[in-house]
Each structure stands twice: as structure tokens, then as C-alpha cells.
Coordinates of C-alpha atoms and ligand atoms in Angstrom, one line a residue:
M1 CA 141.8 -6.8 91.6
L2 CA 143.7 -9.8 90.4
I3 CA 146.1 -10.0 93.3
D4 CA 144.1 -8.5 96.1
G5 CA 145.9 -8.9 99.5
K6 CA 149.0 -10.6 98.0
V7 CA 152.5 -9.5 99.1
A8 CA 154.8 -8.7 96.3
L9 CA 158.5 -7.9 96.1
V10 CA 159.6 -6.1 92.9
T11 CA 163.3 -5.3 92.2
G12 CA 164.1 -2.1 90.2
G13 CA 160.8 -0.5 91.1
S14 CA 161.9 3.1 91.0
R15 CA 161.8 3.6 87.2
G16 CA 160.7 2.3 83.9
I17 CA 159.1 -1.2 83.6
G18 CA 159.6 -1.9 87.4
R19 CA 157.9 1.3 88.4
Q20 CA 154.9 0.4 86.2
I21 CA 154.8 -3.1 87.6
V22 CA 154.7 -1.6 91.1
E23 CA 151.8 0.7 90.2
T24 CA 149.8 -2.1 88.4
F25 CA 150.3 -4.4 91.4
L26 CA 149.0 -1.6 93.7
E27 CA 146.0 -1.0 91.4
N28 CA 145.3 -4.8 91.7
G29 CA 145.3 -4.8 95.4
A30 CA 148.8 -6.0 96.4
V31 CA 151.1 -4.8 99.1
V32 CA 154.4 -4.0 97.4
H33 CA 158.0 -4.0 98.6
S34 CA 160.3 -2.4 96.1
F35 CA 164.1 -2.9 96.0
S36 CA 166.2 -0.3 94.2
R37 CA 169.1 2.0 95.1
S38 CA 167.0 5.1 95.0
A39 CA 163.2 5.7 95.4
G40 CA 163.2 7.8 92.2
D41 CA 160.5 10.5 91.8
D42 CA 157.5 8.1 91.5
L43 CA 157.6 5.8 94.5
P44 CA 157.0 8.7 97.0
R45 CA 154.1 9.9 94.9
M46 CA 152.6 6.3 94.8
Q47 CA 153.1 6.1 98.6
E48 CA 150.9 9.2 98.9
T49 CA 148.2 7.7 96.7
Y50 CA 148.2 4.2 98.0
G51 CA 149.6 4.6 101.6
S52 CA 153.0 3.8 102.9
D53 CA 151.6 0.6 104.4
R54 CA 150.8 -0.6 100.8
L55 CA 154.2 0.4 99.2
I56 CA 157.4 0.0 101.1
H57 CA 160.7 1.1 99.5
H58 CA 164.0 -0.6 100.5
A59 CA 167.2 1.1 99.4
V60 CA 169.1 -2.0 98.2
D61 CA 171.8 -2.6 95.6
V62 CA 170.5 -5.9 94.3
G63 CA 174.0 -7.0 93.1
D64 CA 175.1 -7.1 96.7
E65 CA 174.3 -10.5 98.1
E66 CA 174.4 -9.5 101.8
A67 CA 172.3 -6.4 101.3
V68 CA 169.6 -8.5 99.4
S69 CA 169.6 -11.1 102.1
A70 CA 169.2 -8.5 104.9
A71 CA 166.4 -6.7 103.0
V72 CA 164.5 -9.9 102.2
T73 CA 164.6 -10.8 106.0
R74 CA 163.2 -7.3 106.7
V75 CA 160.4 -7.8 104.2
L76 CA 159.4 -11.2 105.8
E77 CA 159.5 -9.6 109.3
Q78 CA 157.3 -6.7 108.1
S79 CA 154.7 -8.6 106.0
G80 CA 155.1 -12.2 107.2
R81 CA 155.2 -13.7 103.7
V82 CA 155.9 -13.0 100.1
D83 CA 153.5 -14.3 97.5
I84 CA 155.0 -12.7 94.3
L85 CA 158.6 -12.0 93.4
V86 CA 159.5 -10.0 90.3
N87 CA 163.2 -9.9 89.4
N88 CA 163.2 -6.8 87.2
A89 CA 166.3 -4.7 88.1
G90 CA 168.7 -4.6 85.2
I91 CA 171.5 -2.6 83.7
T92 CA 173.4 -2.4 80.4
R93 CA 177.1 -1.8 80.0
D94 CA 177.4 -2.2 76.2
G95 CA 180.5 -2.6 74.1
L96 CA 182.0 -4.9 71.6
I97 CA 183.7 -7.9 73.2
M98 CA 187.2 -6.8 72.3
R99 CA 186.8 -3.6 74.3
M100 CA 184.5 -5.0 77.1
S101 CA 186.1 -4.7 80.5
T102 CA 185.9 -7.4 83.1
E103 CA 184.1 -4.9 85.3
D104 CA 181.4 -4.3 82.7
W105 CA 180.9 -8.1 82.4
R106 CA 180.8 -8.7 86.1
S107 CA 178.5 -5.8 87.1
V108 CA 175.9 -6.8 84.4
M109 CA 176.0 -10.4 85.6
D110 CA 175.7 -9.4 89.3
V111 CA 172.8 -7.0 88.8
N112 CA 170.9 -8.9 86.1
L113 CA 171.5 -12.5 87.0
G114 CA 173.1 -12.7 90.5
S115 CA 170.2 -10.6 92.0
A116 CA 167.6 -13.1 90.8
F117 CA 169.6 -15.9 92.4
Y118 CA 169.9 -14.0 95.7
T119 CA 166.2 -13.1 96.0
A120 CA 164.8 -16.5 94.8
R121 CA 167.2 -18.4 97.1
A122 CA 166.0 -16.3 100.1
L123 CA 162.3 -16.8 99.2
A124 CA 162.2 -20.4 97.9
R125 CA 161.9 -22.0 101.4
P126 CA 159.1 -19.7 102.6
M127 CA 157.2 -20.1 99.3
I128 CA 157.6 -23.9 99.5
K129 CA 156.4 -23.9 103.1
Q130 CA 153.3 -21.8 102.3
R131 CA 152.6 -24.1 99.3
S132 CA 152.2 -21.1 96.9
G133 CA 154.2 -18.4 95.2
A134 CA 154.8 -16.8 91.8
I135 CA 158.3 -15.8 90.6
I136 CA 158.6 -13.7 87.5
N137 CA 162.0 -13.0 86.0
I138 CA 162.3 -10.1 83.5
T139 CA 164.6 -11.3 80.8
S140 CA 164.8 -9.8 77.2
V141 CA 164.5 -10.8 73.6
V142 CA 168.2 -10.1 73.4
G143 CA 168.7 -13.2 75.7
L144 CA 166.9 -15.3 73.1
I145 CA 168.3 -13.9 69.8
G146 CA 171.5 -12.1 70.9
N147 CA 172.7 -8.6 70.0
A148 CA 176.0 -7.3 68.8
G149 CA 177.6 -5.1 71.5
Q150 CA 175.6 -6.7 74.3
A151 CA 177.4 -10.0 75.0
N152 CA 177.3 -9.4 78.7
Y153 CA 173.7 -8.3 78.8
A154 CA 172.5 -11.1 76.5
A155 CA 174.4 -13.7 78.5
S156 CA 172.8 -12.5 81.7
K157 CA 169.4 -12.5 80.1
A158 CA 169.9 -16.0 78.5
G159 CA 171.1 -17.1 82.0
L160 CA 167.8 -15.9 83.4
V161 CA 165.9 -18.2 81.0
G162 CA 167.8 -21.3 82.2
F163 CA 167.5 -20.2 85.8
T164 CA 163.7 -19.8 85.3
K165 CA 163.2 -23.2 83.9
S166 CA 165.4 -25.0 86.4
L167 CA 163.9 -23.3 89.4
A168 CA 160.4 -24.0 87.9
R169 CA 161.2 -27.7 87.9
E170 CA 162.5 -27.6 91.5
V171 CA 159.5 -26.0 93.0
A172 CA 156.5 -26.9 90.7
S173 CA 155.2 -29.7 92.9
R174 CA 154.9 -27.3 95.8
N175 CA 152.6 -25.0 93.8
V176 CA 155.3 -22.3 93.3
R177 CA 155.3 -21.1 89.7
V178 CA 158.4 -19.6 88.0
N179 CA 158.1 -17.8 84.6
A180 CA 159.9 -15.2 82.6
I181 CA 158.8 -12.2 80.5
A182 CA 161.1 -11.3 77.5
P183 CA 160.3 -7.7 76.6
G184 CA 161.2 -6.4 73.1
F185 CA 162.0 -2.7 72.9
I186 CA 160.1 -0.8 75.5
E187 CA 160.0 3.0 76.0
T188 CA 162.1 3.6 79.2
E189 CA 165.3 5.4 80.3
M190 CA 167.2 2.3 79.1
T191 CA 166.0 2.8 75.5
D192 CA 166.1 6.7 75.7
R193 CA 169.8 6.4 74.9
L194 CA 169.0 5.4 71.3
N195 CA 169.4 8.2 68.8
G196 CA 166.7 8.9 66.2
D197 CA 168.3 6.8 63.5
Q198 CA 168.8 3.8 65.8
R199 CA 165.2 4.1 66.9
E200 CA 163.9 4.2 63.3
T201 CA 166.0 1.2 62.2
L202 CA 164.8 -0.8 65.2
T203 CA 161.2 0.1 64.7
T204 CA 161.3 -1.2 61.1
Q205 CA 162.4 -4.6 62.5
I206 CA 159.3 -4.8 64.8
P207 CA 156.4 -6.4 62.9
M208 CA 153.9 -4.3 64.9
G209 CA 155.9 -1.2 63.8
R210 CA 156.2 0.5 67.2
I211 CA 158.1 0.4 70.4
G212 CA 156.2 -1.0 73.4
T213 CA 155.1 0.5 76.6
A214 CA 155.9 -0.4 80.2
E215 CA 152.1 -0.9 80.8
E216 CA 152.2 -3.7 78.2
I217 CA 154.8 -5.5 80.2
A218 CA 153.1 -4.8 83.6
K219 CA 149.8 -6.3 82.4
V220 CA 151.5 -9.6 81.5
C221 CA 153.3 -9.5 84.8
V222 CA 150.1 -9.2 86.8
F223 CA 148.5 -12.0 84.8
L224 CA 151.4 -14.3 85.5
A225 CA 151.4 -13.3 89.2
S226 CA 147.6 -14.0 89.5
D227 CA 145.5 -17.2 89.7
M228 CA 144.6 -16.6 86.1
A229 CA 148.0 -18.2 85.3
S230 CA 147.6 -21.0 87.9
Y231 CA 148.7 -23.8 85.5
I232 CA 151.6 -21.9 83.8
T233 CA 155.2 -22.5 84.9
G234 CA 158.6 -22.6 83.3
E235 CA 157.5 -20.4 80.4
V236 CA 159.1 -17.4 78.7
I237 CA 156.5 -15.1 77.4
T238 CA 157.9 -12.7 74.7
V239 CA 156.2 -9.3 74.7
G240 CA 157.8 -7.6 71.7
G241 CA 155.3 -6.8 69.0
G242 CA 156.5 -9.8 67.1
L243 CA 160.2 -8.9 67.2
A244 CA 161.4 -12.4 68.1
M245 CA 158.8 -14.7 66.6
Ligands
NAP301 P1 165.5 1.4 83.6 O1 164.5 2.3 83.2 O2 166.9 1.7 83.4 O3 165.3 1.0 85.2 C1 166.1 0.1 85.8 C2 165.6 -0.2 87.2 O4 166.6 -1.1 87.9 C3 165.6 1.1 88.1 O5 164.5 1.0 89.0 C4 166.9 1.0 88.9 O6 166.8 1.6 90.1 C5 167.1 -0.5 89.1 N1 168.4 -0.9 89.3 C6 169.5 -0.8 88.4 N2 170.6 -1.2 89.0 C7 170.3 -1.6 90.3 C8 171.0 -2.1 91.4 N3 172.3 -2.4 91.4 N4 170.3 -2.4 92.6 C9 169.0 -2.1 92.6 N5 168.2 -1.7 91.6 C10 168.9 -1.4 90.5 O7 165.3 0.0 82.9 P2 164.0 -0.7 82.3 O8 164.0 -0.4 80.8 O9 162.8 -0.3 83.0 O10 164.3 -2.2 82.4 C11 163.8 -3.0 83.4 C12 164.1 -4.5 83.1 O11 163.6 -4.8 81.8 C13 165.6 -4.8 83.0 O12 165.9 -6.0 83.6 C14 165.9 -4.8 81.5 O13 167.0 -5.5 81.2 C15 164.6 -5.4 81.0 N6 164.3 -5.1 79.6 C16 164.1 -3.8 79.2 C17 163.8 -3.5 77.9 C18 163.6 -2.1 77.4 O14 163.5 -2.0 76.1 N7 163.5 -1.1 78.2 C19 163.8 -4.6 77.0 C20 164.0 -5.9 77.4 C21 164.3 -6.1 78.8 P3 168.0 2.5 90.8 O15 168.8 3.1 89.7 O16 167.2 3.4 91.7 O17 168.8 1.5 91.6

């Protein structure tokens, strides 16, 4: 029970890595608010297991500034505080730059980077006032090393790195920690789109020789959210089987 009694807000909790973070936080004693457009299949199941007072789903498009602001206000009314914020929601709209539409650029920036700004801005003041908080931004190895066909995605994820370090410096003296996790290739719907050949080529580039699991990201997330990481801020922890070392 690493985060027993803590209140967490996780974006993109309906599927993939976010869904696993929600479950791992519940297993470790937290009350979890999840922001995503849909509840998916798993959030209702987890509500049955852990109770609808422990897991609250908010139907929110995190790229919509006003919707995020209203939902954060609801969370603070319901739980009185937020101790942990995980900015995990993310999308891809891949394409070579010559063919990338402005819409594909903007939607990726809004959902992947804008959302972290909207949630963190809304929660910075309450966290500073309570003199504690942990913010974790889910970036990507692609934000560190780039990837052809993902200029929008890589820019949004590199942006999250600068955002993490700047915010960490702003709030460190008030005991609010801000860190990022950069996953490598993780088995989720986002990577399901890769065909067999792409998967094989990718796997040969990973020193550990395999794609990672959502559990392997969620474990690092609960560590960073907990007091075990009480002196860690402004860091980007790569969890990628050695992919970006
Ligand atoms: P995923 O399986 O596609 O799930 C994405 C999650 O984000 C879903 O819960 C989705 O919920 C939510 N989401 C998407 N657009 C949203 C919006 N506009 N408003 C609210 N929620 C939204 O993706 P994943 O693989 O778990 O990725 C999670 C995070 O890890 C992303 O930030 C991704 O960039 C990062 N990452 C993933 C990998 C990987 O290999 N999988 C590697 C590096 C980094 P709804 O559709 O219900 O809204």
C-alpha cells in the first residue's frame, strides 16, 4: 500500500497504460479519478471490485480546456484535494511532414501537451497550498530520440519533458514533485496497429529483446507517486528495455 488514502487524478485511464496505472493505484490504496472520453470496458469492472467511491470516472476530452477545468473543479469538490496527478492521455496521428495536416498537428499537441498544461495549472495552487503533491507526465522515448513519421507526436512528447523540468523548478520548494516517465514500446492498442514485420524490426532494436507491458510502466508510476521517491523531482525515467540508452 504505497499510496494509501491518497487522491489521484489519472488522464486516459480507460485503456492501455492509463488503465493499468488506475488499477495499480487502486491496489496501493488510492482513491482514483479518471479522465477520458469513454469509460471503456475495464473502469466499470474495477468500480465493481474496488467500489465507486474509490474509482470515479469523468467523461472529459482532455484537449478541451474548459471541460478539463470544470472536471478538475468537480474532483476538488468531491475529494477535497488531489495528491497525485498523472498526465497519461495521448494520441498519435502519424504521417510524414509533407503530408501532415494542420489538424493532425494541432490535435496531437492539444491532447498530449495542452492537456498536461490544463490539469497542472488547475492543480498547482491547491498542491502548493497543501505543501505536497506528485505530478507524473507520461512522455515517450520518441520525445527523446525522434521518429520519422511522428514529428507532431515527438514534438508533443519533447514538449512534455521541458514542461516537466520547468514546472518542477517552479514548485520544488513547496514539496511538489514533477517527473516524467518515457516508455519505450509497450503492448497496448496504440502499438497494436504495428504489423508483424514492423513489430519484429522494432523488437530487434530493443536491447532486452521484447516489447514492454503496461504493468512495467504502472510500477514506476506508483513509485514516483509515493514517498519512496520523496527526493526525486525534474527527472525523466526511461522505461524501455534499453531502447534509448
Ligand atoms: P491507448 O491504449 O491508445 O490509450 C489512450 C488513452 O488516452 C485512452 O484511455 C483514451 O481514452 C485516452 N484519450 C485519448 N484521447 C483523449 C482525449 N481527447 N481526452 C481524454 N482521453 C483521451 O494508449 P497507450 O498506449 O496506453 O498510451 C498511453 C500514454 O503512453 C500516451 O500518452 C502515449 O503517448 C504514451 N506512450 C505509449 C507507448 C506505447 O508503446 N504504447 C510508448 C510511449 C509512450 P478515450 O479514448 O476513452 O478518451
